[in-house]
Every structure is written in structure tokens, then in C-alpha cells.
PDB file of C-alpha atoms in Angstrom:
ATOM      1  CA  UNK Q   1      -0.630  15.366  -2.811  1.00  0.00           C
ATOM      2  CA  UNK Q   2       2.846  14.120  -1.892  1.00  0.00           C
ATOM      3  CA  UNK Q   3       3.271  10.945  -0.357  1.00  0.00           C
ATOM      4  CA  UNK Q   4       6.379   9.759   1.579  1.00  0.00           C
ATOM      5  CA  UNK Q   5       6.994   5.873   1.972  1.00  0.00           C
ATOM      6  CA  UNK Q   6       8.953   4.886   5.073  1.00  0.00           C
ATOM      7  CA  UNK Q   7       9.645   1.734   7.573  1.00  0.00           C
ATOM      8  CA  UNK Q   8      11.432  -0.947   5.524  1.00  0.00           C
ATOM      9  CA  UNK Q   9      14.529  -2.713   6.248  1.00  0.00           C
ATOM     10  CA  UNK Q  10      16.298  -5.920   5.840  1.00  0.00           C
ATOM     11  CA  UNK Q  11      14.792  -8.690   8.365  1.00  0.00           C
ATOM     12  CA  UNK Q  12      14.754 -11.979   8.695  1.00  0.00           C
ATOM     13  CA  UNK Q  13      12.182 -14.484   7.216  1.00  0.00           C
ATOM     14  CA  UNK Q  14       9.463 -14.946   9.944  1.00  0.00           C
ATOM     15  CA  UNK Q  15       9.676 -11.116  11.289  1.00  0.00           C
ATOM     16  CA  UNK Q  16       7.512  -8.396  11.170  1.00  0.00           C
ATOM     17  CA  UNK Q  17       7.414  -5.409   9.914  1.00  0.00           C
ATOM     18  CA  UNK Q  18       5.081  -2.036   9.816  1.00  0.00           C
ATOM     19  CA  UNK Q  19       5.363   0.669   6.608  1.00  0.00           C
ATOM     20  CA  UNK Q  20       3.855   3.768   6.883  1.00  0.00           C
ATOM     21  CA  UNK Q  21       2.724   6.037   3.956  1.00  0.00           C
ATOM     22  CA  UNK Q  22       2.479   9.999   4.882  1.00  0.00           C
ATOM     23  CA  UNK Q  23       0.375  12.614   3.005  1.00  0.00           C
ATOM     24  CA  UNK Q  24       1.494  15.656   2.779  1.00  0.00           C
ATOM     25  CA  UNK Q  25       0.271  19.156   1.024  1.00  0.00           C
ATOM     26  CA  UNK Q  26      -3.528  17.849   0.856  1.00  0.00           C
ATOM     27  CA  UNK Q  27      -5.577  16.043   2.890  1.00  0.00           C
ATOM     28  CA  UNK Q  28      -5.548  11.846   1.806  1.00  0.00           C
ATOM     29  CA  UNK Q  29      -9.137  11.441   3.425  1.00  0.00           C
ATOM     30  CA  UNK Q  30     -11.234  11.345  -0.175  1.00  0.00           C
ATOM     31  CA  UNK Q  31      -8.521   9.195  -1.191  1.00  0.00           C
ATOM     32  CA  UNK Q  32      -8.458   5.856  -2.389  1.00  0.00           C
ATOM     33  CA  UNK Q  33      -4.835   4.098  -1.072  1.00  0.00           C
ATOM     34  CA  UNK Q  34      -2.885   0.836  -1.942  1.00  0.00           C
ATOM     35  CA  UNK Q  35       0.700  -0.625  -2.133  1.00  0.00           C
ATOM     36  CA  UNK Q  36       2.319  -1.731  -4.375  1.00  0.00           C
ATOM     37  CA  UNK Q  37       5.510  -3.655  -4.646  1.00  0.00           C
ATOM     38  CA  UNK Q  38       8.030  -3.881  -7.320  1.00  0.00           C
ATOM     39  CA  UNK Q  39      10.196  -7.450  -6.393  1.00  0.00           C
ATOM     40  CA  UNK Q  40      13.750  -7.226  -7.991  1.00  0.00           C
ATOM     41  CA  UNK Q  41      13.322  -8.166 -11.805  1.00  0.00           C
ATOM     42  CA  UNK Q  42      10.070  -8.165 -11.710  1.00  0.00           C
ATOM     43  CA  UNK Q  43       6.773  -5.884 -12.666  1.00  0.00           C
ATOM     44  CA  UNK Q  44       5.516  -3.821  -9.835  1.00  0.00           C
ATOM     45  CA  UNK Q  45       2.312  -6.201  -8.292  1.00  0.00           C
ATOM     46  CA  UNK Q  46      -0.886  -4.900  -6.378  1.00  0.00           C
ATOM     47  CA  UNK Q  47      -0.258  -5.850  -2.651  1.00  0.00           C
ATOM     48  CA  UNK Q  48      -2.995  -4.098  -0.703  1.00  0.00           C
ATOM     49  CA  UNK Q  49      -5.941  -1.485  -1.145  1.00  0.00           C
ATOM     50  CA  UNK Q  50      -8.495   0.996   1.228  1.00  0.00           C
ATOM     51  CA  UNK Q  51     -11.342   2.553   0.221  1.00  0.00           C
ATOM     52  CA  UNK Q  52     -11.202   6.544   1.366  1.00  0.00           C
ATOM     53  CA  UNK Q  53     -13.202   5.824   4.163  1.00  0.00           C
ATOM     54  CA  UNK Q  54     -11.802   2.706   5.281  1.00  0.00           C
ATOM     55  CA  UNK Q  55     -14.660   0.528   4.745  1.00  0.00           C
ATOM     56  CA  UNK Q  56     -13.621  -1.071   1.524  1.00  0.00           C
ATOM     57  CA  UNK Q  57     -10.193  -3.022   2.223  1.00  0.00           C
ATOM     58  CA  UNK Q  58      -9.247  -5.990  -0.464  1.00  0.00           C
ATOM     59  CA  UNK Q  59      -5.730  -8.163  -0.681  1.00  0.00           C
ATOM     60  CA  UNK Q  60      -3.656  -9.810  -3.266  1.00  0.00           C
ATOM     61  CA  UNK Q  61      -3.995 -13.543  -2.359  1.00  0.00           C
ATOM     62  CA  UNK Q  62      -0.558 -13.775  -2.120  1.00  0.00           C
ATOM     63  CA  UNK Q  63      -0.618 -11.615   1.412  1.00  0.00           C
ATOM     64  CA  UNK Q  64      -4.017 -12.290   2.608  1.00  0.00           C
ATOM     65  CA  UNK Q  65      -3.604 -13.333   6.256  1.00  0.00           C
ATOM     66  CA  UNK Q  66      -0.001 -11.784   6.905  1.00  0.00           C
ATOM     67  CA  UNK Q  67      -0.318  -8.248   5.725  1.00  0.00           C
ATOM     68  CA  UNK Q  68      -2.760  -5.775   6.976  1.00  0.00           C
ATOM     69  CA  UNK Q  69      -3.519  -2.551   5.420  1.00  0.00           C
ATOM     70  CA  UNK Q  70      -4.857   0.723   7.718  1.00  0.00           C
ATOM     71  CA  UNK Q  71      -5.044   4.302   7.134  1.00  0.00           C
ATOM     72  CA  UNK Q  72      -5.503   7.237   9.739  1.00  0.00           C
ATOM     73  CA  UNK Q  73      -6.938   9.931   8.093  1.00  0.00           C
ATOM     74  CA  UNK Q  74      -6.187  12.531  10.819  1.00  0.00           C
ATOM     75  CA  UNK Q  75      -3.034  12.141  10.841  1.00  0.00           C
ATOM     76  CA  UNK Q  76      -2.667  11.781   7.087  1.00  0.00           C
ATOM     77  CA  UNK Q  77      -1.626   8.281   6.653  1.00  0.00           C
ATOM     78  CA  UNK Q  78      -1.361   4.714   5.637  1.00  0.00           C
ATOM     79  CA  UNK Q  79       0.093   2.050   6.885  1.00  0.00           C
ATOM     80  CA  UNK Q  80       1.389  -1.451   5.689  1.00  0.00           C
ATOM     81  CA  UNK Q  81       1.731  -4.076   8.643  1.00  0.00           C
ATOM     82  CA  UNK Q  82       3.591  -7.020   7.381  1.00  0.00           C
ATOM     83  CA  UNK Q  83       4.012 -10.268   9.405  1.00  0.00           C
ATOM     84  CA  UNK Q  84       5.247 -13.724   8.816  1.00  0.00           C
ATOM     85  CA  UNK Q  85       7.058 -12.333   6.073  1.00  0.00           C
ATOM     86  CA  UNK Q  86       8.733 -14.669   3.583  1.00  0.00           C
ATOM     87  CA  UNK Q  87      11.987 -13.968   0.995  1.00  0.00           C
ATOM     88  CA  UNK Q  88       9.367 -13.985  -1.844  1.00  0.00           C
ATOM     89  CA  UNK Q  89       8.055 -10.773   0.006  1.00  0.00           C
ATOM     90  CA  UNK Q  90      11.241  -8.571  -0.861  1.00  0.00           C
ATOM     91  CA  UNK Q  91      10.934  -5.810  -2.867  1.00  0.00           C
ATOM     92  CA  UNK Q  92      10.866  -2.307  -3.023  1.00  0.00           C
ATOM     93  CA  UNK Q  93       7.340  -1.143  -1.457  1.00  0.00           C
ATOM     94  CA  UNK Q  94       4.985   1.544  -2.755  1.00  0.00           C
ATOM     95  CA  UNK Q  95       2.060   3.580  -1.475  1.00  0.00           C
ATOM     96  CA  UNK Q  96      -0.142   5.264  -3.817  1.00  0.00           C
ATOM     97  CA  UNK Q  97      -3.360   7.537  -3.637  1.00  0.00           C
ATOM     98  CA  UNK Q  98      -6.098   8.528  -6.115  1.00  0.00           C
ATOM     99  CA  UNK Q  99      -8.820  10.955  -5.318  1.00  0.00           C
ATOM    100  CA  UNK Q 100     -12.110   8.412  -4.857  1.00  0.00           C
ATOM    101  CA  UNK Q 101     -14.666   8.887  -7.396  1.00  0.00           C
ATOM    102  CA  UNK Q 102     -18.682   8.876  -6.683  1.00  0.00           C
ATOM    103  CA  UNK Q 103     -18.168   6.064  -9.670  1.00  0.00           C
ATOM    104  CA  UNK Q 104     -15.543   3.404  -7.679  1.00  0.00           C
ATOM    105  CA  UNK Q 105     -18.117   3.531  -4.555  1.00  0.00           C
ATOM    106  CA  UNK Q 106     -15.086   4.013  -2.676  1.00  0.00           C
ATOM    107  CA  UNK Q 107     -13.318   0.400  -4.044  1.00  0.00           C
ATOM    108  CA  UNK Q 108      -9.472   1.194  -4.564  1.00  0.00           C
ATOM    109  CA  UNK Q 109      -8.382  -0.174  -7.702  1.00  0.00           C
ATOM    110  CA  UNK Q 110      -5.953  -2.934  -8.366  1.00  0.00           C
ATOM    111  CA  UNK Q 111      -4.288  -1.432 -11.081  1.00  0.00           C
ATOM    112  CA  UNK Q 112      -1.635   1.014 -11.157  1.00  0.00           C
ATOM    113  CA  UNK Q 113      -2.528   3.149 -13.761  1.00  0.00           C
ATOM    114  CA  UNK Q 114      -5.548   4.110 -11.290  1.00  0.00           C
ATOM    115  CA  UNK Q 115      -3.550   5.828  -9.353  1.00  0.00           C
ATOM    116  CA  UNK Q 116      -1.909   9.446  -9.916  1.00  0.00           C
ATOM    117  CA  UNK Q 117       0.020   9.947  -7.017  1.00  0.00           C
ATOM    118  CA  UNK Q 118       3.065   7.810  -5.493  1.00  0.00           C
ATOM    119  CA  UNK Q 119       5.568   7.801  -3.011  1.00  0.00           C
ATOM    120  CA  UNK Q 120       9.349   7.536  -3.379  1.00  0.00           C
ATOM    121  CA  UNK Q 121       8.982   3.255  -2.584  1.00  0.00           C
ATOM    122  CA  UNK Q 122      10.950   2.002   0.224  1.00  0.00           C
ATOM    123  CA  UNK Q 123      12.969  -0.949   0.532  1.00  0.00           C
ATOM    124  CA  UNK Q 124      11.717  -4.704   2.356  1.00  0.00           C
ATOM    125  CA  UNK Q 125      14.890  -7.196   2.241  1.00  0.00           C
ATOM    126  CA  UNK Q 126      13.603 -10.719   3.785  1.00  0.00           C
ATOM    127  CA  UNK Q 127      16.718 -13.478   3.987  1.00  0.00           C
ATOM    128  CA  UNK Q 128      15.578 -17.046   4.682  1.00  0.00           C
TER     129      UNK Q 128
END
């Protein structure tokens, strides 16, 4: 599966933003999918994860309450919304997708190295 990141931009702290993450090639829907983002110097950090149903959704604490996480599995995608967001919140964004296991009971992991497929990252730039 290919995945193609897209929505970010430079904004101003306080603004909102929406990413979207689009499957293409294969079907996402018995796919675990999370972002990621990598913040300039800095190792690339868990930001949000669904389940390949959409029942399982979990947060880093660092984003709980202003980011929301949502996938639409007709229309092959993910999606990021992002509000409230803060300086500390730049960095280049990352979807990723793993094909859900019987064993992970549909729980997306945390870690990276879970997942096998990525998109290209795209770009969040939040000035105070």
C-alpha cells in the first residue's frame, strides 16, 4: 500500500489545521494507522493511532485534547485534525499503516518499527 501525506502549511500559533493520509493500490480498511511526527532535530515521536476498524483510537499526552485522529475507510483515508496548535507542534508529519493482526486486537502500536508502510511526511510550521 502507498500512502500519500497532504494538508500542512505554515500557520499561526492558535490555528487549526486538518492532514489527510490517502491509501492507494490496496485497500487501508484491515489496517492499523497512526502519525507520526519528526520535530526539526529531533527523533520522529508517536502523535496519534486507529485501530482498523476505528474502535481503538489512543493519543500521545502531549496532543490529547487538540488533535483528533479519523479514518474513512471508503474512501481510503486518514485524517489528522489539529487545533490549538502550539510552535512545539512543528514538524514534519507522518502517516503510517500496518496490516492489523488477530494478535494486536486491532490496538495500533506506538512504535514505529510496527509499521511497514509510510507516507512521504508533510510539513506543519506553527510561529508564536
Amino acid at each position: 500500500v502507498q500512502l500519500q501525506a497532504s494538508g500542512g502549511g505554515q500557520v499561526q500559533a492558535g490555528a487549526s489545521l486538518r492532514l489527510s493520509c490517502a491509501g492507494s493500490g490496496r485497500t487501508v480498511s484491515s489496517y492499523d494507522m497512526a502519525w507520526f511526527r519528526q520535530p526539526p532535530g529531533k527523533e520522529r515521536e508517536f502523535v496519534a493511532g486507529i485501530g482498523w476498524s476505528g474502535d481503538t483510537i489512543i493519543y500521545a499526552d502531549s496532543v490529547k485534547g487538540r488533535f483528533t485522529i479519523s479514518r474513512d475507510n471508503v474512501k481510503n483515508t486518514a485524517y489528522l485534525h489539529l487545533i490549538n496548535l502550539k510552535p512545539e507542534d512543528t514538524a514534519v508529519y507522518y502517516c503510517a499503516a500496518d496490516y492489523s493482526p488477530r494478535t494486536r486486537y486491532g490496538v495500533p502500536p506506538r512504535v514505529p518499527q510496527e509499521y511497514a508502510h509510510w507516507g512521504q511526511g508533510t510539513l506543519v510550521t506553527v510561529s508564536s
